[in-house]
Amino acid sequence: MMRSHLSMMSAFANALVTASVALLFFFVLSPAVAAPSALIESIAATAAPSAEYSVGQLRITAPWMRATPKGATVASGYMTITNTGKEPDRLLRVESDIATTVEVHEMSVSGEVMKMRPLEKPLEIEPGGMVELKPNGYHLMFSRLRQGVNEGDKVSVTMVFEKAGKVEIELPAAGIAAKGPANEGTMPEHKM
Amino acid sequence: MLKNVRIALWAACALPLVALLAVVGLELTQGTNSVGAFQASGIGGPFKLASSTGGELSSDDLKGEPFLVFFGYTHCPDVCPATVSDVSTWLDALGPEGKGIKALFISIDPERDNVASLKDYLSSFSDRIIGLTGTQDEIANVAREYRVYYAKHPTKDGDYTMDHSAVIYLMDRDGKFAGTLTYDEKQEAAVAKLKRLLASA
Ligand SMILES: [Cu+2]
């Protein structure tokens, strides 16, 4: 009795999260619906009109990266990962053809000192929670780049989660000065 | 009696106000100059480093010109390119009147950043930004002069990242410290500070 009540509640919460994510997407990303159809066909997991991926109970939204400066050997990638399930999930491995290694790093600034560290433990996404990979925070760190990234490129990345499994996503590259995904790049403020 | 109460009441109101003003004042001065005025005179000093524009650039070459200087490394994926591109944007926003300001990007990772790689890297941003590198000793020296902290942090795969101060210093025509910009400074504020730097004799 109690149980079914609870699961109804959580179903309601899930629906709410889904609805708000969808609504957010509608407003934030609707100008950029021009996602290449080839990209969408290549992904078994989802068929959302814009850059949004579902795998198992996870939802990956707003993936992006910046174009790299000439000769750069590193790059970072960003996205939001939402766990709509009831169990935590962990990001075990990330791979991409553009780099020898891809790791999750955390950037932090304390005082005036900037530090960047690989995560000691796999990135965990709590049930009903959300992890943002964004500038000055968590990011996918592409090291020993095999090629530079130009504005407009779509960089394929394979992410392997403990429970949700494998998902292939694409990170569209915004300009070198971008503070957010291409269509948000002109947003003036962006508090940390 | 009544008068005394009134005075006491006034005092009770005024005291927190004075305290508040003091705090606000303190924050204001620290906001425009996060290093703190008491340290300001110590920031800066002579240097001579290899330049991405060829040859060497020394502090003597900069006499008579205001400049901004910041420290970073090219193997940094996030804050460094963002800072370089912000600085480019601010210089562009200054327009022709900003031509008098030089911008220096000093590598705190001289092991990996040579003149050629700095030149390549900066070519993606603005030709107004000069990259400087040197020997480990030269870099240690200039970092000490500018009170810039940096440290190598090895990672598992044999690579390393650099911890470093992400502040941008404004230096006046005499090579004296004139203020700071932070790596996430808003454009209007940054441009205003740069204009002030240009206007100062
Ligand atoms: Cu990193």
Coordinates of C-alpha atoms and ligand atoms in Angstrom, one line a residue:
Chain A
M1 CA 0.0 0.0 0.0
M2 CA 2.7 2.4 1.2
R3 CA 4.9 1.1 -1.6
S4 CA 2.5 1.8 -4.4
H5 CA 1.9 5.2 -3.0
L6 CA 5.6 5.9 -3.1
S7 CA 6.1 4.7 -6.6
M8 CA 3.2 6.8 -7.7
M9 CA 4.8 9.8 -6.1
S10 CA 8.1 9.0 -7.8
A11 CA 6.4 8.4 -11.1
F12 CA 4.9 11.8 -10.7
A13 CA 8.3 13.3 -9.9
N14 CA 9.8 11.6 -12.9
A15 CA 7.0 13.0 -15.1
L16 CA 7.7 16.4 -13.7
V17 CA 11.4 16.2 -14.3
T18 CA 10.8 15.0 -17.9
A19 CA 8.3 17.7 -18.5
S20 CA 10.5 20.4 -17.2
V21 CA 13.5 19.1 -19.1
A22 CA 11.4 19.0 -22.2
L23 CA 10.1 22.5 -21.6
L24 CA 13.6 23.8 -20.9
F25 CA 14.7 22.3 -24.2
F26 CA 11.9 23.8 -26.1
F27 CA 12.8 27.2 -24.9
V28 CA 16.6 26.9 -24.9
L29 CA 17.3 24.8 -27.9
S30 CA 14.4 25.3 -30.2
P31 CA 16.3 27.7 -32.5
A32 CA 18.8 25.0 -33.1
V33 CA 16.5 22.2 -34.2
A34 CA 18.5 21.9 -37.3
A35 CA 20.3 18.8 -36.0
P36 CA 21.7 16.7 -38.8
S37 CA 19.5 13.7 -39.4
A38 CA 22.5 11.5 -40.0
L39 CA 23.5 12.0 -36.5
I40 CA 20.1 11.0 -35.1
E41 CA 19.9 7.9 -37.3
S42 CA 23.3 6.7 -36.0
I43 CA 22.0 6.8 -32.4
A44 CA 19.9 3.8 -31.4
A45 CA 19.1 5.3 -28.1
T46 CA 17.0 8.3 -28.9
A47 CA 15.3 10.3 -31.5
A48 CA 14.9 13.7 -29.9
P49 CA 15.0 16.6 -32.4
S50 CA 17.9 18.4 -30.7
A51 CA 21.0 17.3 -29.0
E52 CA 19.5 15.1 -26.3
Y53 CA 20.2 11.5 -25.6
S54 CA 18.6 8.9 -23.5
V55 CA 20.3 5.7 -22.4
G56 CA 18.7 3.5 -19.7
Q57 CA 17.5 5.9 -17.0
L58 CA 20.0 8.6 -18.0
R59 CA 19.4 11.6 -20.1
I60 CA 22.2 13.6 -21.6
T61 CA 21.4 17.1 -22.6
A62 CA 23.2 20.2 -24.1
P63 CA 26.4 18.5 -25.0
W64 CA 29.0 20.9 -26.4
M65 CA 32.6 21.9 -26.5
R66 CA 34.8 24.8 -27.6
A67 CA 36.9 24.9 -30.8
T68 CA 40.5 24.5 -29.8
P69 CA 43.3 27.0 -30.4
K70 CA 45.9 26.1 -33.0
G71 CA 48.3 23.4 -31.8
A72 CA 46.2 22.7 -28.7
T73 CA 46.9 19.3 -27.2
V74 CA 43.9 19.3 -24.9
A75 CA 40.2 20.2 -25.1
S76 CA 37.2 20.0 -22.8
G77 CA 33.7 18.9 -23.3
Y78 CA 30.5 19.8 -21.4
M79 CA 26.9 18.4 -21.0
T80 CA 24.3 17.8 -18.4
I81 CA 23.6 14.2 -17.3
T82 CA 20.3 13.6 -15.5
N83 CA 19.4 10.4 -13.8
T84 CA 15.7 9.8 -14.0
G85 CA 16.0 6.3 -12.4
K86 CA 15.9 5.1 -8.8
E87 CA 19.5 3.9 -8.6
P88 CA 22.7 5.8 -8.8
D89 CA 24.8 5.3 -12.0
R90 CA 28.4 6.0 -12.6
L91 CA 30.4 7.0 -15.7
L92 CA 33.0 4.4 -16.1
R93 CA 34.7 5.2 -19.3
V94 CA 34.8 7.8 -22.1
E95 CA 36.4 7.4 -25.5
S96 CA 36.8 9.5 -28.5
D97 CA 38.7 9.3 -31.8
I98 CA 40.0 12.8 -31.4
A99 CA 42.1 12.1 -28.3
T100 CA 44.3 9.4 -26.7
T101 CA 42.5 9.7 -23.4
V102 CA 39.3 11.2 -22.2
E103 CA 38.8 11.6 -18.5
V104 CA 36.4 13.5 -16.2
H105 CA 38.3 16.4 -14.6
E106 CA 37.2 18.9 -12.1
M107 CA 38.3 22.5 -12.4
S108 CA 38.3 24.6 -9.2
V109 CA 39.3 28.1 -8.4
S110 CA 40.1 28.9 -4.8
G111 CA 41.3 32.3 -4.0
E112 CA 43.0 33.2 -7.3
V113 CA 44.5 29.8 -7.8
M114 CA 43.1 27.5 -10.5
K115 CA 43.4 23.8 -10.2
M116 CA 42.4 20.9 -12.4
R117 CA 42.2 17.3 -11.2
P118 CA 41.1 14.1 -12.7
L119 CA 38.3 12.6 -10.6
E120 CA 39.6 9.9 -8.2
K121 CA 36.4 8.0 -8.4
P122 CA 34.0 7.6 -11.3
L123 CA 31.5 10.4 -11.7
E124 CA 28.3 9.4 -10.0
I125 CA 24.8 10.6 -11.0
E126 CA 22.4 10.3 -8.0
P127 CA 18.9 8.9 -8.6
G128 CA 16.7 11.9 -9.5
G129 CA 19.8 14.0 -9.6
M130 CA 21.7 15.8 -12.3
V131 CA 25.4 16.5 -12.9
E132 CA 26.5 19.5 -14.9
L133 CA 29.7 19.4 -16.8
K134 CA 30.5 23.0 -17.5
P135 CA 33.3 25.6 -17.7
N136 CA 35.1 26.0 -14.4
G137 CA 33.7 22.8 -13.1
Y138 CA 33.5 19.2 -14.2
H139 CA 34.5 18.6 -17.8
L140 CA 35.4 15.8 -20.1
M141 CA 39.2 16.3 -20.6
F142 CA 40.4 15.2 -24.0
S143 CA 44.2 14.8 -23.7
R144 CA 46.8 14.2 -26.4
L145 CA 44.5 15.4 -29.1
R146 CA 45.0 13.6 -32.4
Q147 CA 43.3 16.5 -34.2
G148 CA 42.2 20.0 -33.5
V149 CA 38.5 20.9 -33.1
N150 CA 37.0 23.6 -35.3
E151 CA 33.9 25.6 -34.8
G152 CA 31.0 23.6 -36.3
D153 CA 32.6 20.2 -35.9
K154 CA 30.7 17.5 -34.2
V155 CA 32.9 15.4 -32.1
S156 CA 31.8 11.8 -31.4
V157 CA 32.2 10.5 -27.9
T158 CA 31.4 7.1 -26.5
M159 CA 30.3 7.1 -22.9
V160 CA 30.0 3.9 -20.8
F161 CA 27.9 4.0 -17.7
E162 CA 27.8 1.2 -15.1
K163 CA 24.1 0.6 -15.3
A164 CA 22.8 2.5 -18.4
G165 CA 25.6 1.0 -20.5
K166 CA 27.1 2.5 -23.6
V167 CA 25.9 5.6 -25.5
E168 CA 27.4 7.4 -28.4
I169 CA 26.9 11.1 -28.4
E170 CA 28.1 14.1 -30.4
L171 CA 29.5 17.3 -29.0
P172 CA 28.9 20.2 -31.4
A173 CA 31.9 22.6 -31.2
A174 CA 31.1 26.3 -30.5
G175 CA 33.5 29.1 -31.2
I176 CA 36.7 29.4 -29.4
A177 CA 35.3 32.3 -27.2
A178 CA 32.0 30.6 -26.4
K179 CA 30.8 30.5 -22.9
G180 CA 28.1 28.0 -23.6
P181 CA 26.6 25.9 -26.4
A182 CA 26.5 27.7 -29.7
N183 CA 22.9 28.9 -29.3
E184 CA 23.6 30.2 -25.8
G185 CA 27.0 31.7 -26.6
T186 CA 25.6 35.2 -26.7
M187 CA 24.1 35.0 -23.2
P188 CA 25.8 37.8 -21.3
E189 CA 26.0 36.5 -17.8
H190 CA 26.7 33.1 -16.6
K191 CA 27.3 33.0 -12.9
M192 CA 29.3 30.2 -11.4
Chain B
M1 CA 17.2 62.0 31.0
L2 CA 15.2 62.0 27.8
K3 CA 18.1 63.5 26.0
N4 CA 20.4 60.7 27.1
V5 CA 17.9 58.1 25.8
R6 CA 17.8 59.9 22.5
I7 CA 21.6 59.9 22.3
A8 CA 21.7 56.3 23.2
L9 CA 19.2 55.5 20.5
W10 CA 21.1 57.5 17.9
A11 CA 24.2 55.7 18.8
A12 CA 22.5 52.4 18.6
C13 CA 21.4 53.2 15.1
A14 CA 24.6 54.8 13.9
L15 CA 27.0 52.2 15.2
P16 CA 25.8 49.3 12.9
L17 CA 25.6 51.8 10.0
V18 CA 29.2 52.8 10.5
A19 CA 30.2 49.2 10.7
L20 CA 28.3 48.5 7.6
L21 CA 29.9 51.4 5.7
A22 CA 33.3 50.1 6.8
V23 CA 32.6 46.6 5.5
V24 CA 31.2 48.0 2.2
G25 CA 34.2 50.3 1.9
L26 CA 36.5 47.4 2.5
E27 CA 34.8 45.2 0.0
L28 CA 34.8 48.0 -2.6
T29 CA 38.5 48.5 -2.3
Q30 CA 39.2 44.8 -2.4
G31 CA 36.8 44.3 -5.3
T32 CA 38.7 46.7 -7.5
N33 CA 42.0 45.5 -6.3
S34 CA 41.7 41.9 -5.0
V35 CA 45.4 41.8 -4.1
G36 CA 44.9 44.4 -1.4
A37 CA 46.5 47.8 -1.5
F38 CA 49.1 47.0 1.1
Q39 CA 50.7 44.5 -1.2
A40 CA 50.2 46.4 -4.4
S41 CA 53.5 48.2 -4.4
G42 CA 55.3 44.9 -4.4
I43 CA 53.8 43.5 -7.6
G44 CA 55.9 43.5 -10.7
G45 CA 59.6 43.7 -11.5
P46 CA 62.2 43.4 -14.2
F47 CA 62.1 40.5 -16.7
K48 CA 63.5 39.5 -20.0
L49 CA 61.7 36.6 -21.7
A50 CA 61.5 34.9 -25.1
S51 CA 58.6 36.3 -27.1
S52 CA 56.2 34.7 -29.5
T53 CA 56.7 37.7 -31.7
G54 CA 60.3 36.9 -32.1
G55 CA 63.4 37.8 -30.0
E56 CA 63.1 38.8 -26.4
L57 CA 60.8 41.2 -24.6
S58 CA 62.0 42.9 -21.4
S59 CA 60.3 45.1 -18.9
D60 CA 62.5 47.9 -20.2
D61 CA 61.0 47.6 -23.6
L62 CA 57.6 48.3 -22.0
K63 CA 58.6 51.5 -20.3
G64 CA 56.2 54.3 -21.1
E65 CA 53.4 51.9 -22.1
P66 CA 50.7 50.4 -19.8
F67 CA 50.3 46.7 -20.1
L68 CA 48.3 43.8 -18.7
V69 CA 49.9 40.5 -17.9
F70 CA 48.5 37.1 -17.0
F71 CA 50.0 33.7 -16.5
G72 CA 48.8 30.3 -17.8
Y73 CA 49.7 27.4 -20.0
T74 CA 48.6 26.0 -23.3
H75 CA 47.9 22.5 -22.1
C76 CA 45.0 24.0 -20.1
P77 CA 41.6 23.3 -21.7
D78 CA 39.3 25.6 -19.9
V79 CA 40.2 28.7 -17.9
C80 CA 43.3 29.6 -19.9
P81 CA 41.8 29.7 -23.4
A82 CA 38.7 31.4 -21.9
T83 CA 41.0 34.1 -20.3
V84 CA 43.0 34.6 -23.5
S85 CA 39.8 35.0 -25.5
D86 CA 38.2 37.3 -22.9
V87 CA 41.4 39.5 -23.0
S88 CA 41.1 39.5 -26.9
T89 CA 37.5 40.5 -26.7
W90 CA 38.3 43.4 -24.2
L91 CA 41.1 44.7 -26.4
D92 CA 38.9 44.6 -29.4
A93 CA 36.1 46.4 -27.5
L94 CA 38.6 49.2 -26.6
G95 CA 39.0 49.8 -30.3
P96 CA 41.9 51.9 -31.7
E97 CA 42.3 53.9 -28.5
G98 CA 43.4 50.6 -26.9
K99 CA 46.3 50.2 -29.2
G100 CA 48.6 51.6 -26.5
I101 CA 48.0 48.6 -24.2
K102 CA 50.1 45.6 -24.5
A103 CA 48.9 42.2 -23.3
L104 CA 51.3 39.6 -22.1
F105 CA 50.6 35.9 -21.6
I106 CA 53.4 34.4 -19.6
S107 CA 53.7 30.6 -19.6
I108 CA 54.1 28.9 -16.2
D109 CA 54.8 25.7 -18.1
P110 CA 58.0 26.4 -19.9
E111 CA 58.8 22.7 -20.1
R112 CA 56.0 22.3 -22.7
D113 CA 55.4 25.8 -24.0
N114 CA 58.1 27.1 -26.3
V115 CA 58.0 30.2 -28.5
A116 CA 56.6 28.3 -31.5
S117 CA 53.8 26.6 -29.6
L118 CA 52.8 29.9 -27.9
K119 CA 52.8 31.7 -31.3
D120 CA 50.6 29.0 -32.8
Y121 CA 48.2 29.0 -29.8
L122 CA 47.8 32.8 -29.7
S123 CA 47.3 33.0 -33.4
S124 CA 43.8 31.6 -32.7
F125 CA 43.0 34.6 -30.6
S126 CA 44.3 38.2 -31.1
D127 CA 47.5 39.4 -32.6
R128 CA 47.5 41.8 -29.7
I129 CA 48.5 39.2 -27.2
I130 CA 52.2 38.4 -26.8
G131 CA 53.3 35.1 -25.5
L132 CA 56.3 34.9 -23.3
T133 CA 58.3 31.9 -22.1
G134 CA 61.8 31.2 -20.7
T135 CA 63.9 28.9 -18.7
Q136 CA 62.5 27.4 -15.5
D137 CA 64.5 30.0 -13.5
E138 CA 63.4 32.9 -15.6
I139 CA 59.7 31.9 -15.1
A140 CA 60.2 31.2 -11.4
N141 CA 61.6 34.7 -11.1
V142 CA 58.9 36.6 -13.0
A143 CA 56.2 34.6 -11.1
R144 CA 57.8 35.5 -7.8
E145 CA 57.9 39.2 -8.8
Y146 CA 54.2 39.1 -9.7
R147 CA 53.3 37.0 -6.7
V148 CA 51.9 34.3 -9.0
Y149 CA 51.6 30.9 -7.6
Y150 CA 52.2 27.9 -9.8
A151 CA 52.8 24.2 -9.2
K152 CA 53.1 21.1 -11.2
H153 CA 50.6 18.4 -10.4
P154 CA 51.4 14.9 -11.9
T155 CA 48.6 12.8 -13.1
K156 CA 48.4 9.0 -13.2
D157 CA 49.3 8.7 -16.9
G158 CA 52.6 10.4 -16.5
D159 CA 51.2 13.7 -17.7
Y160 CA 50.7 16.7 -15.4
T161 CA 48.5 19.7 -15.0
M162 CA 49.5 23.1 -13.6
D163 CA 47.9 24.8 -10.7
H164 CA 48.3 28.5 -11.1
S165 CA 47.0 32.0 -10.2
A166 CA 44.4 33.1 -12.7
V167 CA 44.6 36.8 -12.0
I168 CA 45.3 39.4 -14.6
Y169 CA 47.5 42.3 -13.6
L170 CA 47.2 45.9 -14.9
M171 CA 50.5 47.7 -14.9
D172 CA 51.0 51.3 -15.6
R173 CA 53.4 53.2 -17.8
D174 CA 56.1 53.0 -15.1
G175 CA 55.7 49.3 -14.8
K176 CA 53.9 49.8 -11.5
F177 CA 50.9 47.7 -10.3
A178 CA 47.7 49.5 -11.1
G179 CA 45.0 46.9 -10.4
T180 CA 43.7 43.5 -11.4
L181 CA 41.1 41.9 -13.6
T182 CA 39.7 38.5 -12.7
Y183 CA 39.4 35.7 -15.2
D184 CA 35.6 36.0 -15.1
E185 CA 35.5 39.8 -15.1
K186 CA 32.4 41.2 -16.9
Q187 CA 33.3 42.9 -20.1
E188 CA 32.0 46.4 -19.3
A189 CA 33.9 46.4 -16.0
A190 CA 37.1 45.1 -17.7
V191 CA 36.9 47.7 -20.5
A192 CA 36.3 50.5 -18.0
K193 CA 39.4 49.5 -16.0
L194 CA 41.5 49.3 -19.2
K195 CA 40.3 52.8 -20.2
R196 CA 41.2 54.1 -16.8
L197 CA 44.6 52.5 -17.1
L198 CA 45.1 54.2 -20.5
A199 CA 44.0 57.6 -19.1
S200 CA 46.4 57.5 -16.1
A201 CA 49.5 59.4 -16.9
Ligands
CU1 CU 40.9 19.0 -17.5

